C-alpha positions as protocol buffer text, in pm:
chain_id: "A"
residue {
  index: 1
  type: MET
  ca { x: 1191 y: 10403 z: -231 }
}
residue {
  index: 2
  type: SER
  ca { x: 1070 y: 10088 z: -57 }
}
residue {
  index: 3
  type: ALA
  ca { x: 1315 y: 9840 z: 92 }
}
residue {
  index: 4
  type: PRO
  ca { x: 1394 y: 9532 z: -123 }
}
residue {
  index: 5
  type: THR
  ca { x: 1207 y: 9212 z: -37 }
}
residue {
  index: 6
  type: PRO
  ca { x: 1438 y: 8962 z: 129 }
}
residue {
  index: 7
  type: SER
  ca { x: 1510 y: 8647 z: -86 }
}
residue {
  index: 8
  type: ARG
  ca { x: 1338 y: 8329 z: 37 }
}
residue {
  index: 9
  type: SER
  ca { x: 1577 y: 8063 z: 169 }
}
residue {
  index: 10
  type: ARG
  ca { x: 1586 y: 7734 z: -35 }
}
residue {
  index: 11
  type: SER
  ca { x: 1729 y: 7532 z: 251 }
}
residue {
  index: 12
  type: PRO
  ca { x: 1397 y: 7391 z: 385 }
}
residue {
  index: 13
  type: TRP
  ca { x: 1300 y: 7269 z: 36 }
}
residue {
  index: 14
  type: LEU
  ca { x: 1640 y: 7106 z: -19 }
}
residue {
  index: 15
  type: ILE
  ca { x: 1633 y: 6934 z: 317 }
}
residue {
  index: 16
  type: GLY
  ca { x: 1277 y: 6814 z: 258 }
}
residue {
  index: 17
  type: GLY
  ca { x: 1372 y: 6667 z: -80 }
}
residue {
  index: 18
  type: ILE
  ca { x: 1666 y: 6481 z: 67 }
}
residue {
  index: 19
  type: LEU
  ca { x: 1454 y: 6340 z: 349 }
}
residue {
  index: 20
  type: GLY
  ca { x: 1185 y: 6229 z: 102 }
}
residue {
  index: 21
  type: ALA
  ca { x: 1435 y: 6050 z: -118 }
}
residue {
  index: 22
  type: ALA
  ca { x: 1585 y: 5881 z: 186 }
}
residue {
  index: 23
  type: CYS
  ca { x: 1243 y: 5757 z: 296 }
}
residue {
  index: 24
  type: LEU
  ca { x: 1171 y: 5617 z: -51 }
}
residue {
  index: 25
  type: LEU
  ca { x: 1508 y: 5439 z: -50 }
}
residue {
  index: 26
  type: ILE
  ca { x: 1442 y: 5285 z: 292 }
}
residue {
  index: 27
  type: ILE
  ca { x: 1096 y: 5169 z: 183 }
}
residue {
  index: 28
  type: GLY
  ca { x: 1246 y: 5015 z: -133 }
}
residue {
  index: 29
  type: VAL
  ca { x: 1509 y: 4828 z: 67 }
}
residue {
  index: 30
  type: LEU
  ca { x: 1243 y: 4693 z: 306 }
}
residue {
  index: 31
  type: VAL
  ca { x: 1026 y: 4574 z: 16 }
}
residue {
  index: 32
  type: VAL
  ca { x: 1320 y: 4394 z: -147 }
}
residue {
  index: 33
  type: ALA
  ca { x: 1416 y: 4237 z: 187 }
}
residue {
  index: 34
  type: LEU
  ca { x: 1062 y: 4111 z: 243 }
}
residue {
  index: 35
  type: ILE
  ca { x: 1042 y: 3960 z: -106 }
}
residue {
  index: 36
  type: ALA
  ca { x: 1383 y: 3796 z: -70 }
}
residue {
  index: 37
  type: GLY
  ca { x: 1297 y: 3666 z: 276 }
}
residue {
  index: 38
  type: GLY
  ca { x: 976 y: 3510 z: 153 }
}
residue {
  index: 39
  type: TYR
  ca { x: 1158 y: 3340 z: -137 }
}
residue {
  index: 40
  type: LEU
  ca { x: 1428 y: 3198 z: 89 }
}
residue {
  index: 41
  type: PHE
  ca { x: 1169 y: 3078 z: 338 }
}
residue {
  index: 42
  type: GLY
  ca { x: 986 y: 2897 z: 58 }
}
residue {
  index: 43
  type: MET
  ca { x: 1307 y: 2737 z: -69 }
}
residue {
  index: 44
  type: GLY
  ca { x: 1402 y: 2622 z: 280 }
}
residue {
  index: 45
  type: GLY
  ca { x: 1154 y: 2330 z: 261 }
}
residue {
  index: 46
  type: GLN
  ca { x: 1314 y: 2164 z: -42 }
}
residue {
  index: 47
  type: GLU
  ca { x: 1586 y: 1904 z: -6 }
}
residue {
  index: 48
  type: ASP
  ca { x: 1878 y: 1888 z: -243 }
}
residue {
  index: 49
  type: PRO
  ca { x: 1813 y: 1630 z: -516 }
}
residue {
  index: 50
  type: THR
  ca { x: 2029 y: 1319 z: -519 }
}
residue {
  index: 51
  type: PRO
  ca { x: 2337 y: 1406 z: -727 }
}
residue {
  index: 52
  type: SER
  ca { x: 2373 y: 1219 z: -1053 }
}
residue {
  index: 53
  type: GLY
  ca { x: 2560 y: 900 z: -989 }
}
residue {
  index: 54
  type: ASP
  ca { x: 2492 y: 896 z: -612 }
}
residue {
  index: 55
  type: PRO
  ca { x: 2212 y: 644 z: -555 }
}
residue {
  index: 56
  type: VAL
  ca { x: 1975 y: 662 z: -263 }
}
residue {
  index: 57
  type: THR
  ca { x: 1962 y: 359 z: -37 }
}
residue {
  index: 58
  type: THR
  ca { x: 1591 y: 294 z: 0 }
}
residue {
  index: 59
  type: ALA
  ca { x: 1548 y: -70 z: -96 }
}
residue {
  index: 60
  type: THR
  ca { x: 1261 y: -195 z: -309 }
}
residue {
  index: 61
  type: ASP
  ca { x: 1202 y: -532 z: -471 }
}
residue {
  index: 62
  type: PRO
  ca { x: 1352 y: -517 z: -823 }
}
residue {
  index: 63
  type: GLN
  ca { x: 1102 y: -774 z: -942 }
}
residue {
  index: 64
  type: THR
  ca { x: 810 y: -546 z: -857 }
}
residue {
  index: 65
  type: GLY
  ca { x: 972 y: -206 z: -887 }
}
residue {
  index: 66
  type: GLY
  ca { x: 1091 y: -261 z: -1241 }
}
residue {
  index: 67
  type: GLY
  ca { x: 812 y: -458 z: -1402 }
}
residue {
  index: 68
  type: ALA
  ca { x: 626 y: -375 z: -1719 }
}
residue {
  index: 69
  type: SER
  ca { x: 378 y: -92 z: -1708 }
}
residue {
  index: 70
  type: ASP
  ca { x: 36 y: -96 z: -1868 }
}
residue {
  index: 71
  type: GLY
  ca { x: 108 y: 212 z: -2078 }
}
residue {
  index: 72
  type: GLY
  ca { x: 72 y: 217 z: -2453 }
}
residue {
  index: 73
  type: GLY
  ca { x: 434 y: 270 z: -2546 }
}
residue {
  index: 74
  type: ALA
  ca { x: 764 y: 389 z: -2407 }
}
residue {
  index: 75
  type: SER
  ca { x: 837 y: 760 z: -2424 }
}
residue {
  index: 76
  type: ASP
  ca { x: 1161 y: 945 z: -2355 }
}
residue {
  index: 77
  type: GLY
  ca { x: 973 y: 1226 z: -2180 }
}
residue {
  index: 78
  type: GLY
  ca { x: 977 y: 1450 z: -2486 }
}
residue {
  index: 79
  type: GLY
  ca { x: 690 y: 1280 z: -2663 }
}
residue {
  index: 80
  type: GLU
  ca { x: 917 y: 1068 z: -2884 }
}
residue {
  index: 81
  type: GLN
  ca { x: 912 y: 689 z: -2881 }
}
residue {
  index: 82
  type: MET
  ca { x: 1190 y: 534 z: -2675 }
}
residue {
  index: 83
  type: ALA
  ca { x: 1376 y: 242 z: -2831 }
}
residue {
  index: 84
  type: LEU
  ca { x: 1348 y: -69 z: -2614 }
}
residue {
  index: 85
  type: PRO
  ca { x: 1567 y: -378 z: -2645 }
}
residue {
  index: 86
  type: PRO
  ca { x: 1385 y: -678 z: -2792 }
}
residue {
  index: 87
  type: GLY
  ca { x: 1187 y: -860 z: -2525 }
}
residue {
  index: 88
  type: VAL
  ca { x: 1180 y: -557 z: -2294 }
}
residue {
  index: 89
  type: GLU
  ca { x: 836 y: -416 z: -2222 }
}
residue {
  index: 90
  type: ASP
  ca { x: 744 y: -56 z: -2151 }
}
residue {
  index: 91
  type: GLY
  ca { x: 873 y: 30 z: -1803 }
}
residue {
  index: 92
  type: GLN
  ca { x: 1087 y: -283 z: -1766 }
}
residue {
  index: 93
  type: THR
  ca { x: 1425 y: -205 z: -1612 }
}
residue {
  index: 94
  type: TYR
  ca { x: 1628 y: -513 z: -1704 }
}
residue {
  index: 95
  type: LEU
  ca { x: 1729 y: -760 z: -1973 }
}
residue {
  index: 96
  type: THR
  ca { x: 1599 y: -1112 z: -1909 }
}
residue {
  index: 97
  type: MET
  ca { x: 1813 y: -1418 z: -1982 }
}
residue {
  index: 98
  type: GLY
  ca { x: 1699 y: -1772 z: -1919 }
}
residue {
  index: 99
  type: ASN
  ca { x: 1389 y: -1902 z: -1744 }
}
residue {
  index: 100
  type: GLY
  ca { x: 1517 y: -2096 z: -1444 }
}
residue {
  index: 101
  type: PRO
  ca { x: 1340 y: -2122 z: -1107 }
}
residue {
  index: 102
  type: VAL
  ca { x: 1579 y: -1890 z: -920 }
}
residue {
  index: 103
  type: VAL
  ca { x: 1557 y: -1524 z: -1019 }
}
residue {
  index: 104
  type: VAL
  ca { x: 1889 y: -1341 z: -996 }
}
residue {
  index: 105
  type: ASP
  ca { x: 1907 y: -963 z: -1048 }
}
residue {
  index: 106
  type: VAL
  ca { x: 2248 y: -810 z: -1113 }
}
residue {
  index: 107
  type: TYR
  ca { x: 2305 y: -433 z: -1102 }
}
residue {
  index: 108
  type: SER
  ca { x: 2632 y: -329 z: -1262 }
}
residue {
  index: 109
  type: ASP
  ca { x: 2807 y: -29 z: -1421 }
}
residue {
  index: 110
  type: PHE
  ca { x: 3073 y: -55 z: -1690 }
}
residue {
  index: 111
  type: ALA
  ca { x: 3274 y: 226 z: -1528 }
}
residue {
  index: 112
  type: CYS
  ca { x: 3276 y: 55 z: -1187 }
}
residue {
  index: 113
  type: PRO
  ca { x: 3606 y: -122 z: -1101 }
}
residue {
  index: 114
  type: HIS
  ca { x: 3436 y: -355 z: -851 }
}
residue {
  index: 115
  type: CYS
  ca { x: 3190 y: -453 z: -1123 }
}
residue {
  index: 116
  type: ALA
  ca { x: 3481 y: -554 z: -1345 }
}
residue {
  index: 117
  type: VAL
  ca { x: 3603 y: -784 z: -1068 }
}
residue {
  index: 118
  type: PHE
  ca { x: 3249 y: -918 z: -1019 }
}
residue {
  index: 119
  type: SER
  ca { x: 3221 y: -1000 z: -1389 }
}
residue {
  index: 120
  type: ASP
  ca { x: 3563 y: -1165 z: -1401 }
}
residue {
  index: 121
  type: VAL
  ca { x: 3486 y: -1387 z: -1100 }
}
residue {
  index: 122
  type: ASN
  ca { x: 3118 y: -1464 z: -1160 }
}
residue {
  index: 123
  type: GLY
  ca { x: 3040 y: -1400 z: -1527 }
}
residue {
  index: 124
  type: ASP
  ca { x: 3114 y: -1752 z: -1654 }
}
residue {
  index: 125
  type: ASN
  ca { x: 2916 y: -1912 z: -1370 }
}
residue {
  index: 126
  type: LEU
  ca { x: 2612 y: -1692 z: -1433 }
}
residue {
  index: 127
  type: GLU
  ca { x: 2625 y: -1766 z: -1805 }
}
residue {
  index: 128
  type: GLU
  ca { x: 2647 y: -2140 z: -1738 }
}
residue {
  index: 129
  type: MET
  ca { x: 2355 y: -2129 z: -1493 }
}
residue {
  index: 130
  type: VAL
  ca { x: 2144 y: -1948 z: -1753 }
}
residue {
  index: 131
  type: GLU
  ca { x: 2231 y: -2203 z: -2022 }
}
residue {
  index: 132
  type: GLU
  ca { x: 2153 y: -2496 z: -1791 }
}
residue {
  index: 133
  type: GLY
  ca { x: 1815 y: -2353 z: -1692 }
}
residue {
  index: 134
  type: GLU
  ca { x: 1904 y: -2303 z: -1327 }
}
residue {
  index: 135
  type: ILE
  ca { x: 1833 y: -1930 z: -1307 }
}
residue {
  index: 136
  type: THR
  ca { x: 1644 y: -1646 z: -1466 }
}
residue {
  index: 137
  type: LEU
  ca { x: 1903 y: -1370 z: -1491 }
}
residue {
  index: 138
  type: GLN
  ca { x: 1785 y: -1009 z: -1493 }
}
residue {
  index: 139
  type: ILE
  ca { x: 2060 y: -768 z: -1592 }
}
residue {
  index: 140
  type: HIS
  ca { x: 2027 y: -402 z: -1487 }
}
residue {
  index: 141
  type: PRO
  ca { x: 2302 y: -215 z: -1679 }
}
residue {
  index: 142
  type: ARG
  ca { x: 2334 y: 109 z: -1482 }
}
residue {
  index: 143
  type: PRO
  ca { x: 2470 y: 443 z: -1609 }
}
residue {
  index: 144
  type: MET
  ca { x: 2531 y: 542 z: -1246 }
}
residue {
  index: 145
  type: LEU
  ca { x: 2883 y: 679 z: -1295 }
}
residue {
  index: 146
  type: ASP
  ca { x: 2818 y: 886 z: -1609 }
}
residue {
  index: 147
  type: GLU
  ca { x: 2920 y: 1213 z: -1446 }
}
residue {
  index: 148
  type: ARG
  ca { x: 3242 y: 1066 z: -1306 }
}
residue {
  index: 149
  type: THR
  ca { x: 3401 y: 958 z: -1632 }
}
residue {
  index: 150
  type: THR
  ca { x: 3619 y: 1174 z: -1856 }
}
residue {
  index: 151
  type: PRO
  ca { x: 3453 y: 1269 z: -2081 }
}
residue {
  index: 152
  type: PRO
  ca { x: 3120 y: 1221 z: -1902 }
}
residue {
  index: 153
  type: GLY
  ca { x: 2868 y: 962 z: -2017 }
}
residue {
  index: 154
  type: TYR
  ca { x: 3089 y: 655 z: -2057 }
}
residue {
  index: 155
  type: SER
  ca { x: 2870 y: 433 z: -1838 }
}
residue {
  index: 156
  type: SER
  ca { x: 2576 y: 495 z: -2072 }
}
residue {
  index: 157
  type: ARG
  ca { x: 2783 y: 453 z: -2388 }
}
residue {
  index: 158
  type: ALA
  ca { x: 2938 y: 124 z: -2278 }
}
residue {
  index: 159
  type: ALA
  ca { x: 2609 y: -18 z: -2149 }
}
residue {
  index: 160
  type: ASN
  ca { x: 2440 y: 80 z: -2474 }
}
residue {
  index: 161
  type: ALA
  ca { x: 2712 y: -98 z: -2672 }
}
residue {
  index: 162
  type: ALA
  ca { x: 2660 y: -421 z: -2476 }
}
residue {
  index: 163
  type: VAL
  ca { x: 2282 y: -396 z: -2510 }
}
residue {
  index: 164
  type: CYS
  ca { x: 2324 y: -339 z: -2884 }
}
residue {
  index: 165
  type: ALA
  ca { x: 2505 y: -671 z: -2919 }
}
residue {
  index: 166
  type: TYR
  ca { x: 2252 y: -862 z: -2710 }
}
residue {
  index: 167
  type: ALA
  ca { x: 1960 y: -700 z: -2893 }
}
residue {
  index: 168
  type: GLU
  ca { x: 2082 y: -837 z: -3225 }
}
residue {
  index: 169
  type: THR
  ca { x: 2055 y: -1203 z: -3123 }
}
residue {
  index: 170
  type: GLY
  ca { x: 1903 y: -1233 z: -2777 }
}
residue {
  index: 171
  type: ASP
  ca { x: 2183 y: -1479 z: -2699 }
}
residue {
  index: 172
  type: PRO
  ca { x: 2324 y: -1449 z: -2345 }
}
residue {
  index: 173
  type: GLU
  ca { x: 2664 y: -1552 z: -2481 }
}
residue {
  index: 174
  type: ASP
  ca { x: 2680 y: -1230 z: -2682 }
}
residue {
  index: 175
  type: TRP
  ca { x: 2600 y: -1026 z: -2373 }
}
residue {
  index: 176
  type: PHE
  ca { x: 2872 y: -1190 z: -2167 }
}
residue {
  index: 177
  type: ASP
  ca { x: 3128 y: -1165 z: -2450 }
}
residue {
  index: 178
  type: ALA
  ca { x: 3054 y: -794 z: -2492 }
}
residue {
  index: 179
  type: GLU
  ca { x: 3057 y: -742 z: -2114 }
}
residue {
  index: 180
  type: GLU
  ca { x: 3397 y: -908 z: -2077 }
}
residue {
  index: 181
  type: ALA
  ca { x: 3548 y: -706 z: -2360 }
}
residue {
  index: 182
  type: LEU
  ca { x: 3413 y: -375 z: -2227 }
}
residue {
  index: 183
  type: PHE
  ca { x: 3542 y: -440 z: -1877 }
}
residue {
  index: 184
  type: GLU
  ca { x: 3884 y: -523 z: -2021 }
}
residue {
  index: 185
  type: ILE
  ca { x: 3910 y: -175 z: -2177 }
}
residue {
  index: 186
  type: GLN
  ca { x: 3754 y: 1 z: -1878 }
}
residue {
  index: 187
  type: ALA
  ca { x: 4062 y: 215 z: -1808 }
}
residue {
  index: 188
  type: GLU
  ca { x: 4076 y: 367 z: -2156 }
}
residue {
  index: 189
  type: GLY
  ca { x: 3719 y: 314 z: -2272 }
}
residue {
  index: 190
  type: ALA
  ca { x: 3588 y: 656 z: -2173 }
}
residue {
  index: 191
  type: GLY
  ca { x: 3823 y: 821 z: -2420 }
}
residue {
  index: 192
  type: MET
  ca { x: 3722 y: 601 z: -2712 }
}
residue {
  index: 193
  type: SER
  ca { x: 3510 y: 727 z: -2998 }
}
residue {
  index: 194
  type: PRO
  ca { x: 3173 y: 559 z: -3062 }
}
residue {
  index: 195
  type: GLU
  ca { x: 3323 y: 382 z: -3363 }
}
residue {
  index: 196
  type: GLU
  ca { x: 3610 y: 248 z: -3153 }
}
residue {
  index: 197
  type: LEU
  ca { x: 3369 y: 129 z: -2885 }
}
residue {
  index: 198
  type: ALA
  ca { x: 3160 y: -46 z: -3149 }
}
residue {
  index: 199
  type: GLY
  ca { x: 3479 y: -211 z: -3277 }
}
residue {
  index: 200
  type: VAL
  ca { x: 3556 y: -352 z: -2933 }
}
residue {
  index: 201
  type: VAL
  ca { x: 3213 y: -515 z: -2916 }
}
residue {
  index: 202
  type: GLU
  ca { x: 3227 y: -639 z: -3274 }
}
residue {
  index: 203
  type: ASP
  ca { x: 3567 y: -802 z: -3216 }
}
residue {
  index: 204
  type: ALA
  ca { x: 3423 y: -984 z: -2915 }
}
residue {
  index: 205
  type: THR
  ca { x: 3090 y: -1092 z: -3066 }
}
residue {
  index: 206
  type: ASP
  ca { x: 3126 y: -1079 z: -3446 }
}
residue {
  index: 207
  type: ILE
  ca { x: 2823 y: -850 z: -3447 }
}
residue {
  index: 208
  type: ASP
  ca { x: 2828 y: -513 z: -3625 }
}
residue {
  index: 209
  type: VAL
  ca { x: 2681 y: -269 z: -3376 }
}
residue {
  index: 210
  type: THR
  ca { x: 2817 y: 50 z: -3531 }
}
residue {
  index: 211
  type: ASP
  ca { x: 2483 y: 212 z: -3615 }
}
residue {
  index: 212
  type: CYS
  ca { x: 2335 y: 118 z: -3278 }
}
residue {
  index: 213
  type: VAL
  ca { x: 2634 y: 251 z: -3085 }
}
residue {
  index: 214
  type: THR
  ca { x: 2682 y: 575 z: -3280 }
}
residue {
  index: 215
  type: GLY
  ca { x: 2307 y: 636 z: -3270 }
}
residue {
  index: 216
  type: GLU
  ca { x: 2294 y: 571 z: -2892 }
}
residue {
  index: 217
  type: THR
  ca { x: 1988 y: 360 z: -2956 }
}
residue {
  index: 218
  type: TYR
  ca { x: 1922 y: 244 z: -2600 }
}
residue {
  index: 219
  type: VAL
  ca { x: 2074 y: 531 z: -2400 }
}
residue {
  index: 220
  type: SER
  ca { x: 1734 y: 683 z: -2321 }
}
residue {
  index: 221
  type: TRP
  ca { x: 1611 y: 351 z: -2184 }
}
residue {
  index: 222
  type: LEU
  ca { x: 1923 y: 318 z: -1968 }
}
residue {
  index: 223
  type: GLN
  ca { x: 1907 y: 671 z: -1830 }
}
residue {
  index: 224
  type: ASP
  ca { x: 1531 y: 723 z: -1800 }
}
residue {
  index: 225
  type: VAL
  ca { x: 1411 y: 375 z: -1703 }
}
residue {
  index: 226
  type: VAL
  ca { x: 1694 y: 157 z: -1571 }
}
residue {
  index: 227
  type: GLU
  ca { x: 1877 y: 415 z: -1359 }
}
residue {
  index: 228
  type: PRO
  ca { x: 1581 y: 575 z: -1173 }
}
residue {
  index: 229
  type: GLU
  ca { x: 1460 y: 236 z: -1047 }
}
residue {
  index: 230
  type: ALA
  ca { x: 1815 y: 131 z: -956 }
}
residue {
  index: 231
  type: ARG
  ca { x: 1861 y: 441 z: -739 }
}
residue {
  index: 232
  type: GLN
  ca { x: 1560 y: 338 z: -536 }
}
residue {
  index: 233
  type: SER
  ca { x: 1651 y: -31 z: -518 }
}
residue {
  index: 234
  type: THR
  ca { x: 2025 y: -44 z: -455 }
}
residue {
  index: 235
  type: PRO
  ca { x: 2304 y: 126 z: -261 }
}
residue {
  index: 236
  type: GLY
  ca { x: 2543 y: 112 z: -557 }
}
residue {
  index: 237
  type: THR
  ca { x: 2712 y: -149 z: -775 }
}
residue {
  index: 238
  type: PRO
  ca { x: 2766 y: -437 z: -801 }
}
residue {
  index: 239
  type: VAL
  ca { x: 2450 y: -549 z: -626 }
}
residue {
  index: 240
  type: VAL
  ca { x: 2279 y: -889 z: -645 }
}
residue {
  index: 241
  type: PHE
  ca { x: 1924 y: -987 z: -555 }
}
residue {
  index: 242
  type: ILE
  ca { x: 1828 y: -1354 z: -528 }
}
residue {
  index: 243
  type: ASN
  ca { x: 1453 y: -1415 z: -551 }
}
residue {
  index: 244
  type: GLY
  ca { x: 1388 y: -1052 z: -464 }
}
residue {
  index: 245
  type: THR
  ca { x: 1614 y: -1034 z: -160 }
}
residue {
  index: 246
  type: MET
  ca { x: 1941 y: -842 z: -163 }
}
residue {
  index: 247
  type: ALA
  ca { x: 2227 y: -1089 z: -123 }
}
residue {
  index: 248
  type: GLU
  ca { x: 2526 y: -1013 z: 94 }
}
residue {
  index: 249
  type: GLY
  ca { x: 2872 y: -1152 z: 29 }
}
residue {
  index: 250
  type: ASP
  ca { x: 3220 y: -1094 z: -104 }
}
residue {
  index: 251
  type: TRP
  ca { x: 3162 y: -1123 z: -477 }
}
residue {
  index: 252
  type: SER
  ca { x: 3536 y: -1122 z: -544 }
}
residue {
  index: 253
  type: VAL
  ca { x: 3558 y: -1470 z: -388 }
}
residue {
  index: 254
  type: ALA
  ca { x: 3503 y: -1749 z: -639 }
}
residue {
  index: 255
  type: GLY
  ca { x: 3206 y: -1968 z: -549 }
}
residue {
  index: 256
  type: GLU
  ca { x: 3047 y: -1724 z: -304 }
}
residue {
  index: 257
  type: LEU
  ca { x: 2766 y: -1621 z: -538 }
}
residue {
  index: 258
  type: THR
  ca { x: 2701 y: -1965 z: -681 }
}
residue {
  index: 259
  type: ALA
  ca { x: 2676 y: -2110 z: -330 }
}
residue {
  index: 260
  type: GLN
  ca { x: 2404 y: -1861 z: -240 }
}
residue {
  index: 261
  type: ILE
  ca { x: 2217 y: -1928 z: -563 }
}
residue {
  index: 262
  type: ASP
  ca { x: 2238 y: -2305 z: -506 }
}
residue {
  index: 263
  type: ALA
  ca { x: 2100 y: -2256 z: -155 }
}
residue {
  index: 264
  type: ALA
  ca { x: 1795 y: -2083 z: -305 }
}
residue {
  index: 265
  type: GLN
  ca { x: 1712 y: -2373 z: -539 }
}
């Protein structure tokens, strides 16, 4: 009888399989690391966008940076027509009141406490100068602080409500009456319903703006046209330009603004 054939050891095959799997794992890790490294390297050249509500400080002339474009019609970016206030052309970033020789641009936000002070101190004087033909007033109603109100979006809602009133008549008095009323309820305004906000403006102007306010008629114009230009033109709110030059002063001091406007006559 012949001797039995010795059984072949499986150890070399087992070890080889383990080593092969380990090599594949290492290769896979290296591939993933290379892909991830390339992605991060590509992302490293992009700067963080300016957060909503935090304007950049590069100054441009508001009279040239926010003029009318030569496009066919305003679009909200989604292909739909954007509602523009009466008298506002495609690409225009402000409401125009009066036709005096001195051009005054005012950038303001209805959620800005300093803007409320500005309006209280200077609103009547600006309205009077418009009525007497001394200035051309260009109002830039910014939604700069939308993300900082609770709930968010109050700057846009309040600005839209004021624009709604002015759009009905084109009378500067209606703008200033709506502006005053909205600044008076600034502390609680963000929590108001659209109907309540419309009621505040109607009480101040005797104009029914309910449909315009609840429909947010001019919000797209405020957010997509007014605000982008304002971020490039101003460091915040309130900001005043006189004949295209940013004015410096303490706007909480009565007479400070009017003195600078008079000096530009």
